[in-house]
Each structure stands twice: as structure tokens, then as C-alpha cells.
């Protein structure tokens, strides 16, 4: 039976995303085939309290269910939905819900996106929705996550919107919001300072124009909110990550048959190595460079960026060369696009012939004759130093990476450490990546332990948040500790950094190696992805317990904090 899963925004983006994944995994066992639109669906399963009546479901078999049952027993929930669904008829009211009488915007739509498309994307969306509903606004936030677009905003909802809030850390397509008042910010600010950002959005929003000719107000607002080269780099990293994850896990699977089994032609181990090491990893640097250039110059930058990335690989310049190629290609393509005047008769050739040709030539020649050789030597020297460094240096490096991962929990410092670990995977240097992921799991795991050890110091809501943080920590989502860090930063952040440094140092001391750049504890299900497994778990457990004890001791009950501030 063709089925549409409709997850209501009342669940929040993070919880809704999890429930949808659980139901999607159980759909086949229930005899259901998932579809993306109500028009082709024979059954619509609605999870959560509907925000408003939906006339688009009229005449369809619809089942309304609770999120708790859907999450705990997804297969049974879907069977019940299949048997108990009834023909739906919407009440006679606006599908977009009632207008608020409050001052300011009455309907807002938004977009969230972070480099990994996992945590900040959904947590920021949930924060925006919660704050907007407190103010009596109608709100819908579209997530551009790792699994694609979620809670998609329709053209009708865009037309009805009074304000667009864009909380992104990477470049995303915003063309459908052309002509609407828009305020741009980051996912971190949207999550940590939601009320202030919404206040700024009301006051500072400027009409969005997707072309290069921005109005004065729009240009000032966009210049203020953009993060320049850092955002372009994160855009490239976000598109590259799936390549690294898939490639790393395929390589790890090939090691199941023996470390050198892939050297035998025709074997399954050789095929897995060809998929992971010679294909997915070979595309890693070109994709990185291509989408850095895409972020800078839009579609005209993609071709020269990909070409520059391939040349970085062929010249041995690797990850560093790919970053240089991406920025070079992007800015050259943008310069040609905006500064090269052409007759009207030739304007149509600009994006498909002139820009790709000239930008690719310039990028390629620079990579071959200027960048390639010296960067390759630098990369070779760096790789050799990392692979030959002694235990003391390895421990220091692990401590630094671990502290960086726990300093801002998904912010620029965290992403810099993570990008360093990912970059080294392409050179078959796996130890830094292991230290990075181990330390990145510690803040949410340690906070969860602290809520158990010092439970009398935490409110009930904080103890419940600790349980959620534990699950996020297992998944290597450092952002699970953000609510605690935002509430008590001067105790949480230093404790996390110390514990993360210990974890990273122990991981490097034990010689732990990690083939995949994401997945948390679930990577343990892939034999060979982490070695040595037991000592790696010891490093994570040590950091988790240290943080749990530290923060449970340092934590002050809310009543004491209130008295201190009074």
C-alpha cells in the first residue's frame, strides 16, 4: 500500500526526524511502500498533533497516531495505522491556520542547514519553531539535512509568509524566497540565542534578491551574516562527507577478510577496496573543491572546481591542494561572471562555455605549474611526520584535538579539528580521526553521567535532557551537550575540554585507528572500522566518567544560582 508519512511540526524537528527514520525502516515489514506526495498515497499516517486542518488529505484514508507509540513500536504502529485508518474530511478553515493578532510578522518560514546535516540543522529548526509559537506566530521551518529536504515549504506558504529566517552554515538554494523579507543567521545563534535572533529578524530583515544586483539594505544584511571563506569551506566539507563515510566503511569491510586480502585480484576484499579506496576516496577531493567553488560562484564554479580537485589528486597535492583549487576556481569563475562584459548576443554562452573554459584553464594551469608540486611536498612531509611521531608527540596532538572538539561543540573550532581528521583519511593516516571522534562523543555522554551522579542538583527536565544527550553522544553528535553549555557555560565548557583532551590523548596513546569519519559507537558494528576496539572504548569511558564526576561536583542547583545572581 502506498503510504505517506506526515510528521507534524508539533513534535519538533529533532524528535520528528528520529520518528520518521524509525517508521521508514519498519514500513516494508508492515507491507507499506513510502511515497512523497499525498496525491499518490493510498494511506496517510499523521504522527503528532496537527497544526491545522489539511484540505489536501480530503478523501484519503488517514490515521492519526501518537509519537510515543510510533517511536517505541514502529512496526505495530504502522500495522494499526493500516487497519484503523478512516476517510478524512478537513474542517472548513484555512489550511495555513489562523492569523495571529500580535504585532509584527504573523507567518514566518525558515530554512536550517549545518555542514553535517545532522544535529544543528534539526535543533535550530526546533528552537525557531518553539520561540515563534510562543509569540503566537504561524511557523514552518524547512530542514536541509543529510537525508535531504525535510518539512518542505510549499510555494503557497512562501507567498503567505511575512518573514523568512535562514539559519545556515553552508550555502543553500534560496531562490524560491525571492522578493520576501529575509534575515540570515547561523544555526548556532538560532539555537543558543533564539529570542534575540527573532527580534533582530523583525527589525533587520531585507528583501531577498537572488541575483548579483543586491539592494543596499540586502547587501549590508548579507555581508553582515555571511562568514566568507569559512562558510565556503564548510559547504565543500558537507558535500564531501558522504563520500568519506561510504569509502571509509567499504575499506573497513575489506579488512574483515584480512589486512592484505584486498591485494588478491578478483576477491570480494579487492572489490570493496576498489569501491572505497579507489572510487569513493578518489572523488573526495574533487567533490570538496567543486562545492567550495560552487559555494563561491554558484553553478559556474562547479566545473572548474571539480577539474582543479582532480588535478590536486593527480599532482599529489591532496586535501590541501583541493581546498586551494576550490577557492581559486570559485573566485576566478565569480570574477569572470561579474566583471567580464560581453555583447548581448554572447551572454547566453557565458555560463555554459566561457566561464567553464576560462576558469578551468586558469585553475588547471595554476594547479599544475604553481600549486601542485610544493603542496604535494608539504603534504608528504606532514603525513610522514604524523606516521613517524613518537608517543609523547602523539599524546599532545590527541589532547589538542580532543580539547578543540569539546570547546564550542559544533562551532568553528570543533569543525576545524574534525576537518583535520577527515583530511588525513585520504593519506591513510587514521589515528587523528579516532581521537577526534572519541573526544567528540564525550560531552553529551559525560553530561548524561553527571545527571545521574548528581541527580539532586538537576531539575527533572534536565535529567530527561541528559537521557537524550546520552543517545546523541553514542551517535557522535557533540551538540547534544549544547543546552547544558548554554545554561552553565563557565562550568560545562572547561570540564568538557579537560575531559575531551584526556580522551584524545588516551586514544593516540593506545594507537587507536578509525576508518570512518562518523557513526559514533555504531561504527563498532563494522569489523575492522576501529582498532583496537577495547582500548578505544577505554579512552571514551575514561573521558566520560571524568566529565561526569567533574560536572556533578561543580554543578550548582538552580536555586543557589538564583540566590547568587539576586
Short mmCIF file of C-alpha atoms in Angstrom, two decimals, residues 116-512:
data_model
loop_
_atom_site.label_atom_id
_atom_site.label_comp_id
_atom_site.label_asym_id
_atom_site.label_seq_id
_atom_site.Cartn_x
_atom_site.Cartn_y
_atom_site.Cartn_z
CA UNK A 116 26.99 17.63 8.61
CA UNK A 117 23.23 17.99 8.28
CA UNK A 118 22.59 16.04 11.47
CA UNK A 119 22.33 17.90 14.77
CA UNK A 120 22.39 21.70 14.41
CA UNK A 121 20.05 21.51 11.41
CA UNK A 122 17.19 19.97 13.41
CA UNK A 123 17.89 21.53 16.80
CA UNK A 124 17.96 25.05 15.32
CA UNK A 125 14.70 24.39 13.49
CA UNK A 126 13.08 23.17 16.69
CA UNK A 127 14.30 26.23 18.59
CA UNK A 128 12.93 28.64 15.95
CA UNK A 129 9.58 26.87 15.88
CA UNK A 130 9.28 26.86 19.67
CA UNK A 131 10.09 30.55 20.07
CA UNK A 132 7.81 31.59 17.19
CA UNK A 133 4.86 29.66 18.63
CA UNK A 134 5.40 31.34 21.99
CA UNK A 135 4.86 34.64 20.20
CA UNK A 136 1.67 33.43 18.55
CA UNK A 137 3.14 33.28 15.03
CA UNK A 138 2.36 30.65 12.42
CA UNK A 139 5.70 28.99 11.62
CA UNK A 140 7.18 26.33 9.42
CA UNK A 141 10.91 25.54 9.16
CA UNK A 142 12.41 23.55 6.30
CA UNK A 143 15.47 21.44 7.15
CA UNK A 144 18.22 20.85 4.59
CA UNK A 145 19.80 17.87 6.35
CA UNK A 146 21.96 14.92 5.40
CA UNK A 147 18.89 12.96 4.27
CA UNK A 148 17.62 15.76 2.02
CA UNK A 149 14.93 18.37 2.46
CA UNK A 150 12.54 17.82 5.35
CA UNK A 151 9.30 19.64 6.19
CA UNK A 152 9.43 21.27 2.75
CA UNK A 153 7.88 24.72 2.41
CA UNK A 154 5.38 24.99 -0.43
CA UNK A 155 5.06 27.87 -2.88
CA UNK A 156 1.75 28.82 -1.28
CA UNK A 157 3.35 29.02 2.16
CA UNK A 158 6.12 31.20 0.75
CA UNK A 159 3.54 33.58 -0.76
CA UNK A 160 1.69 33.81 2.57
CA UNK A 161 4.84 34.36 4.65
CA UNK A 162 5.65 37.75 6.16
CA UNK A 163 9.24 36.88 7.01
CA UNK A 164 11.89 34.29 6.06
CA UNK A 165 14.52 33.26 8.62
CA UNK A 166 17.55 31.48 7.16
CA UNK A 167 19.81 29.83 9.76
CA UNK A 168 22.53 28.09 7.75
CA UNK A 169 26.26 27.44 8.00
CA UNK A 170 26.62 26.42 4.35
CA UNK A 171 25.41 27.83 1.07
CA UNK A 172 21.89 26.66 0.14
CA UNK A 173 19.49 27.45 -2.68
CA UNK A 174 17.12 30.21 -1.56
CA UNK A 175 15.71 31.19 -4.94
CA UNK A 176 12.12 30.32 -4.02
CA UNK A 177 12.17 33.09 -1.41
CA UNK A 178 12.98 35.83 -3.93
CA UNK A 179 11.18 39.06 -3.09
CA UNK A 180 10.42 38.12 0.54
CA UNK A 181 11.84 39.88 3.63
CA UNK A 182 14.72 37.68 4.80
CA UNK A 183 17.01 37.57 7.82
CA UNK A 184 20.13 35.39 7.71
CA UNK A 185 21.96 33.96 10.70
CA UNK A 186 23.83 30.81 11.74
CA UNK A 187 22.42 27.62 13.23
CA UNK A 188 24.47 28.20 16.38
CA UNK A 189 22.95 31.63 17.05
CA UNK A 190 19.47 30.39 16.15
CA UNK A 191 19.87 27.60 18.71
CA UNK A 192 21.55 29.49 21.55
CA UNK A 193 20.04 32.99 21.17
CA UNK A 194 16.72 32.22 19.56
CA UNK A 195 14.68 35.07 21.05
CA UNK A 196 17.32 37.68 20.25
CA UNK A 197 17.68 36.43 16.67
CA UNK A 198 13.93 36.56 16.08
CA UNK A 199 13.87 40.11 17.44
CA UNK A 200 16.67 41.03 15.05
CA UNK A 201 14.85 39.30 12.21
CA UNK A 202 11.81 41.55 12.69
CA UNK A 203 13.94 44.68 12.73
CA UNK A 204 16.69 43.91 10.22
CA UNK A 205 15.12 41.70 7.53
CA UNK A 206 15.78 42.88 3.98
CA UNK A 207 14.11 41.84 0.75
CA UNK A 208 16.00 38.90 -0.75
CA UNK A 209 17.18 39.18 -4.35
CA UNK A 210 18.87 36.03 -5.71
CA UNK A 211 20.76 37.82 -8.46
CA UNK A 212 24.06 39.63 -8.00
CA UNK A 213 22.47 43.08 -8.03
CA UNK A 214 21.56 43.41 -4.35
CA UNK A 215 19.77 46.42 -2.99
CA UNK A 216 21.70 48.46 -0.44
CA UNK A 217 19.90 47.06 2.63
CA UNK A 218 20.06 43.49 1.35
CA UNK A 219 23.78 43.75 0.56
CA UNK A 220 24.59 45.10 4.02
CA UNK A 221 22.49 42.44 5.75
CA UNK A 222 24.01 39.57 3.73
CA UNK A 223 27.54 40.88 4.20
CA UNK A 224 26.97 41.02 7.95
CA UNK A 225 25.62 37.47 8.22
CA UNK A 226 27.96 35.64 5.87
CA UNK A 227 31.13 34.05 7.22
CA UNK A 228 33.05 34.29 3.94
CA UNK A 229 35.73 31.66 3.23
CA UNK A 230 34.80 29.62 6.29
CA UNK A 231 31.25 29.11 5.02
CA UNK A 232 32.55 28.14 1.56
CA UNK A 233 34.90 25.58 3.14
CA UNK A 234 32.08 24.10 5.24
CA UNK A 235 29.89 23.82 2.16
CA UNK A 236 32.57 21.75 0.44
CA UNK A 237 33.09 19.61 3.54
CA UNK A 238 29.34 18.94 3.87
CA UNK A 239 29.13 17.56 0.32
CA UNK A 240 32.36 15.60 0.73
CA UNK A 241 31.43 13.83 3.98
CA UNK A 242 29.13 11.16 2.46
CA UNK A 243 31.99 10.15 0.15
CA UNK A 244 34.36 9.78 3.08
CA UNK A 245 31.87 7.86 5.22
CA UNK A 246 30.93 5.43 2.44
CA UNK A 247 34.52 4.98 1.33
CA UNK A 248 35.89 4.52 4.84
CA UNK A 249 33.31 1.88 5.73
CA UNK A 250 33.91 -0.03 2.46
CA UNK A 251 37.64 -0.06 3.23
CA UNK A 252 36.91 -1.26 6.76
CA UNK A 253 34.70 -4.05 5.38
CA UNK A 254 37.52 -5.20 3.10
CA UNK A 255 39.71 -5.69 6.19
CA UNK A 256 37.29 -8.32 7.52
CA UNK A 257 38.97 -10.77 5.13
CA UNK A 258 42.44 -9.76 6.33
CA UNK A 259 44.50 -6.58 6.27
CA UNK A 260 46.15 -7.53 2.96
CA UNK A 261 43.31 -9.58 1.48
CA UNK A 262 42.44 -6.82 -0.99
CA UNK A 263 45.77 -7.39 -2.74
CA UNK A 264 44.38 -10.60 -4.29
CA UNK A 265 42.63 -9.64 -7.58
CA UNK A 266 39.10 -10.88 -8.11
CA UNK A 267 38.27 -11.30 -4.42
CA UNK A 268 35.43 -9.58 -2.59
CA UNK A 269 38.00 -7.77 -0.46
CA UNK A 270 39.59 -6.35 -3.62
CA UNK A 271 36.17 -5.22 -4.88
CA UNK A 272 35.39 -3.49 -1.60
CA UNK A 273 38.75 -1.72 -1.66
CA UNK A 274 38.13 -0.64 -5.25
CA UNK A 275 34.75 0.82 -4.25
CA UNK A 276 36.01 2.54 -1.12
CA UNK A 277 39.64 3.42 -1.68
CA UNK A 278 39.88 3.79 -5.45
CA UNK A 279 36.45 5.28 -6.15
CA UNK A 280 34.80 6.98 -3.16
CA UNK A 281 38.09 8.27 -1.72
CA UNK A 282 39.26 9.27 -5.21
CA UNK A 283 36.19 11.51 -5.53
CA UNK A 284 36.64 13.04 -2.09
CA UNK A 285 39.00 15.88 -3.04
CA UNK A 286 37.30 16.76 -6.38
CA UNK A 287 33.91 16.97 -4.64
CA UNK A 288 35.40 19.14 -1.88
CA UNK A 289 36.98 21.52 -4.40
CA UNK A 290 33.93 21.52 -6.68
CA UNK A 291 31.49 22.52 -3.97
CA UNK A 292 33.79 25.12 -2.43
CA UNK A 293 33.79 26.73 -5.86
CA UNK A 294 30.03 26.18 -6.15
CA UNK A 295 29.52 28.00 -2.84
CA UNK A 296 31.54 30.98 -4.10
CA UNK A 297 30.34 31.30 -7.71
CA UNK A 298 27.21 29.14 -7.82
CA UNK A 299 26.86 26.70 -10.75
CA UNK A 300 29.53 28.32 -12.98
CA UNK A 301 32.15 27.46 -10.34
CA UNK A 302 31.35 23.74 -10.17
CA UNK A 303 33.17 22.60 -13.33
CA UNK A 304 36.49 24.40 -12.75
CA UNK A 305 36.33 23.35 -9.09
CA UNK A 306 35.94 19.68 -9.97
CA UNK A 307 38.74 19.94 -12.54
CA UNK A 308 41.02 21.62 -10.01
CA UNK A 309 40.23 18.95 -7.45
CA UNK A 310 41.11 16.16 -9.88
CA UNK A 311 44.40 17.89 -10.63
CA UNK A 312 45.08 18.18 -6.89
CA UNK A 313 44.76 14.40 -6.70
CA UNK A 314 46.86 13.68 -9.79
CA UNK A 315 49.65 16.06 -8.72
CA UNK A 316 49.73 14.65 -5.18
CA UNK A 317 48.57 17.90 -3.59
CA UNK A 318 45.72 16.02 -1.91
CA UNK A 319 43.28 17.61 0.51
CA UNK A 320 45.23 20.86 0.92
CA UNK A 321 45.54 21.24 -2.83
CA UNK A 322 41.82 20.57 -3.20
CA UNK A 323 40.99 23.43 -0.85
CA UNK A 324 43.29 25.77 -2.79
CA UNK A 325 41.80 24.62 -6.10
CA UNK A 326 38.26 25.15 -4.85
CA UNK A 327 38.85 28.72 -3.72
CA UNK A 328 40.88 29.54 -6.83
CA UNK A 329 38.26 28.15 -9.21
CA UNK A 330 35.40 29.79 -7.34
CA UNK A 331 36.85 33.27 -7.24
CA UNK A 332 38.07 33.09 -10.85
CA UNK A 333 34.63 31.97 -12.03
CA UNK A 334 32.95 34.69 -9.98
CA UNK A 335 35.32 37.34 -11.35
CA UNK A 336 34.62 36.32 -14.93
CA UNK A 337 30.88 36.16 -14.25
CA UNK A 338 30.65 39.64 -12.75
CA UNK A 339 33.48 41.59 -14.41
CA UNK A 340 33.73 40.31 -17.99
CA UNK A 341 31.44 42.42 -20.22
CA UNK A 342 30.04 40.65 -23.28
CA UNK A 343 27.69 41.62 -26.09
CA UNK A 344 24.08 40.62 -25.56
CA UNK A 345 24.36 38.07 -28.37
CA UNK A 346 27.09 36.19 -26.47
CA UNK A 347 25.62 36.44 -22.96
CA UNK A 348 23.93 33.05 -23.26
CA UNK A 349 27.33 31.40 -23.85
CA UNK A 350 28.80 32.79 -20.66
CA UNK A 351 27.65 30.14 -18.14
CA UNK A 352 28.00 27.10 -20.42
CA UNK A 353 31.14 27.89 -22.44
CA UNK A 354 33.11 30.99 -21.49
CA UNK A 355 33.21 30.68 -17.68
CA UNK A 356 33.86 26.90 -17.54
CA UNK A 357 36.54 27.11 -20.22
CA UNK A 358 38.49 30.12 -18.95
CA UNK A 359 38.13 29.27 -15.26
CA UNK A 360 39.15 25.64 -15.85
CA UNK A 361 42.18 26.71 -17.88
CA UNK A 362 43.36 29.22 -15.27
CA UNK A 363 42.73 26.86 -12.35
CA UNK A 364 44.32 23.91 -14.12
CA UNK A 365 47.45 25.76 -15.18
CA UNK A 366 47.96 27.24 -11.72
CA UNK A 367 47.50 23.82 -10.11
CA UNK A 368 49.96 22.14 -12.48
CA UNK A 369 52.70 24.78 -12.65
CA UNK A 370 52.40 26.66 -9.33
CA UNK A 371 50.50 24.81 -6.60
CA UNK A 372 50.79 21.08 -7.24
CA UNK A 373 54.46 20.28 -6.58
CA UNK A 374 55.13 22.41 -3.45
CA UNK A 375 51.82 21.45 -1.80
CA UNK A 376 52.46 17.77 -2.57
CA UNK A 377 55.83 18.04 -0.80
CA UNK A 378 54.20 19.74 2.19
CA UNK A 379 51.51 17.06 2.38
CA UNK A 380 54.08 14.27 2.10
CA UNK A 381 56.15 15.83 4.89
CA UNK A 382 53.07 16.26 7.12
CA UNK A 383 51.96 12.67 6.53
CA UNK A 384 55.43 11.34 7.22
CA UNK A 385 55.70 13.35 10.45
CA UNK A 386 52.32 12.12 11.68
CA UNK A 387 53.08 8.49 10.88
CA UNK A 388 56.53 8.58 12.49
CA UNK A 389 55.96 10.79 15.53
CA UNK A 390 56.72 9.35 18.94
CA UNK A 391 54.27 8.57 21.70
CA UNK A 392 54.75 11.90 23.51
CA UNK A 393 54.01 13.97 20.39
CA UNK A 394 51.03 11.78 19.57
CA UNK A 395 49.58 12.26 23.04
CA UNK A 396 49.99 16.05 22.80
CA UNK A 397 48.33 16.12 19.37
CA UNK A 398 45.46 13.96 20.64
CA UNK A 399 44.96 16.24 23.64
CA UNK A 400 44.84 19.33 21.44
CA UNK A 401 42.37 17.78 19.01
CA UNK A 402 40.23 16.49 21.88
CA UNK A 403 40.07 19.88 23.59
CA UNK A 404 39.19 21.57 20.26
CA UNK A 405 36.34 19.12 19.67
CA UNK A 406 34.82 19.97 23.06
CA UNK A 407 35.41 23.73 23.08
CA UNK A 408 32.44 25.02 21.07
CA UNK A 409 30.56 21.78 20.29
CA UNK A 410 29.89 22.09 16.59
CA UNK A 411 31.30 25.58 16.12
CA UNK A 412 34.31 26.72 14.07
CA UNK A 413 36.97 25.25 16.40
CA UNK A 414 35.19 21.90 16.55
CA UNK A 415 34.82 21.84 12.77
CA UNK A 416 38.49 22.74 12.26
CA UNK A 417 39.61 19.74 14.33
CA UNK A 418 37.11 17.49 12.56
CA UNK A 419 38.21 18.65 9.11
CA UNK A 420 41.85 17.96 10.06
CA UNK A 421 40.98 14.37 10.96
CA UNK A 422 38.94 13.83 7.80
CA UNK A 423 41.69 15.28 5.61
CA UNK A 424 44.21 12.76 6.87
CA UNK A 425 41.99 9.79 5.98
CA UNK A 426 42.91 10.25 2.32
CA UNK A 427 46.58 9.76 3.24
CA UNK A 428 45.85 6.52 5.15
CA UNK A 429 46.53 8.27 8.48
CA UNK A 430 43.73 7.07 10.75
CA UNK A 431 44.83 7.86 14.32
CA UNK A 432 43.84 11.58 14.46
CA UNK A 433 40.33 10.73 13.21
CA UNK A 434 39.96 8.22 16.04
CA UNK A 435 40.96 10.83 18.62
CA UNK A 436 38.58 13.38 17.12
CA UNK A 437 35.53 11.12 17.19
CA UNK A 438 36.28 9.73 20.65
CA UNK A 439 36.57 13.21 22.14
CA UNK A 440 33.51 14.43 20.23
CA UNK A 441 31.34 11.80 21.93
CA UNK A 442 32.45 12.75 25.44
CA UNK A 443 30.47 15.99 26.15
CA UNK A 444 26.95 14.56 25.74
CA UNK A 445 27.92 11.20 27.28
CA UNK A 446 29.64 12.84 30.25
CA UNK A 447 26.78 15.27 30.85
CA UNK A 448 24.37 12.31 30.89
CA UNK A 449 26.54 10.61 33.52
CA UNK A 450 26.63 13.85 35.55
CA UNK A 451 22.82 13.98 35.64
CA UNK A 452 22.89 10.52 37.21
CA UNK A 453 25.74 11.10 39.69
CA UNK A 454 24.43 14.49 40.84
CA UNK A 455 20.76 13.98 40.12
CA UNK A 456 19.68 16.07 43.12
CA UNK A 457 21.36 19.12 41.55
CA UNK A 458 19.45 18.80 38.27
CA UNK A 459 15.81 19.60 37.57
CA UNK A 460 13.62 16.84 36.19
CA UNK A 461 13.68 18.42 32.72
CA UNK A 462 17.50 18.47 32.81
CA UNK A 463 17.62 14.79 33.78
CA UNK A 464 15.36 14.00 30.84
CA UNK A 465 17.61 16.08 28.58
CA UNK A 466 20.54 14.07 29.92
CA UNK A 467 18.97 10.87 28.63
CA UNK A 468 18.59 12.42 25.18
CA UNK A 469 22.19 13.67 25.33
CA UNK A 470 23.40 10.13 26.02
CA UNK A 471 21.78 8.85 22.82
CA UNK A 472 23.21 11.76 20.83
CA UNK A 473 26.64 11.08 22.28
CA UNK A 474 26.53 7.47 21.15
CA UNK A 475 25.84 8.80 17.64
CA UNK A 476 28.84 11.22 17.77
CA UNK A 477 26.59 14.28 17.92
CA UNK A 478 28.56 16.60 20.20
CA UNK A 479 25.78 19.19 20.01
CA UNK A 480 23.75 17.11 22.48
CA UNK A 481 25.57 18.96 25.28
CA UNK A 482 24.72 22.44 23.97
CA UNK A 483 21.62 23.00 26.17
CA UNK A 484 23.74 22.42 29.28
CA UNK A 485 26.65 24.50 27.98
CA UNK A 486 24.33 27.40 27.15
CA UNK A 487 22.82 27.27 30.66
CA UNK A 488 26.10 26.97 32.61
CA UNK A 489 28.99 27.70 30.20
CA UNK A 490 31.70 28.52 32.77
CA UNK A 491 31.44 25.07 34.33
CA UNK A 492 30.37 22.89 31.41
CA UNK A 493 32.81 24.03 28.71
CA UNK A 494 36.07 23.83 30.74
CA UNK A 495 35.01 20.43 32.13
CA UNK A 496 34.28 19.20 28.61
CA UNK A 497 37.61 20.48 27.26
CA UNK A 498 39.61 18.79 30.01
CA UNK A 499 37.74 15.52 29.56
CA UNK A 500 38.00 15.70 25.76
CA UNK A 501 41.74 16.34 25.97
CA UNK A 502 42.17 13.27 28.19
CA UNK A 503 40.13 11.16 25.77
CA UNK A 504 42.04 12.33 22.70
CA UNK A 505 45.39 11.80 24.43
CA UNK A 506 44.46 8.28 25.51
CA UNK A 507 43.20 7.41 22.03
CA UNK A 508 46.52 8.46 20.48
CA UNK A 509 48.49 6.75 23.28
CA UNK A 510 46.66 3.47 22.63
CA UNK A 511 47.33 3.81 18.88
CA UNK A 512 43.62 3.69 18.03
#
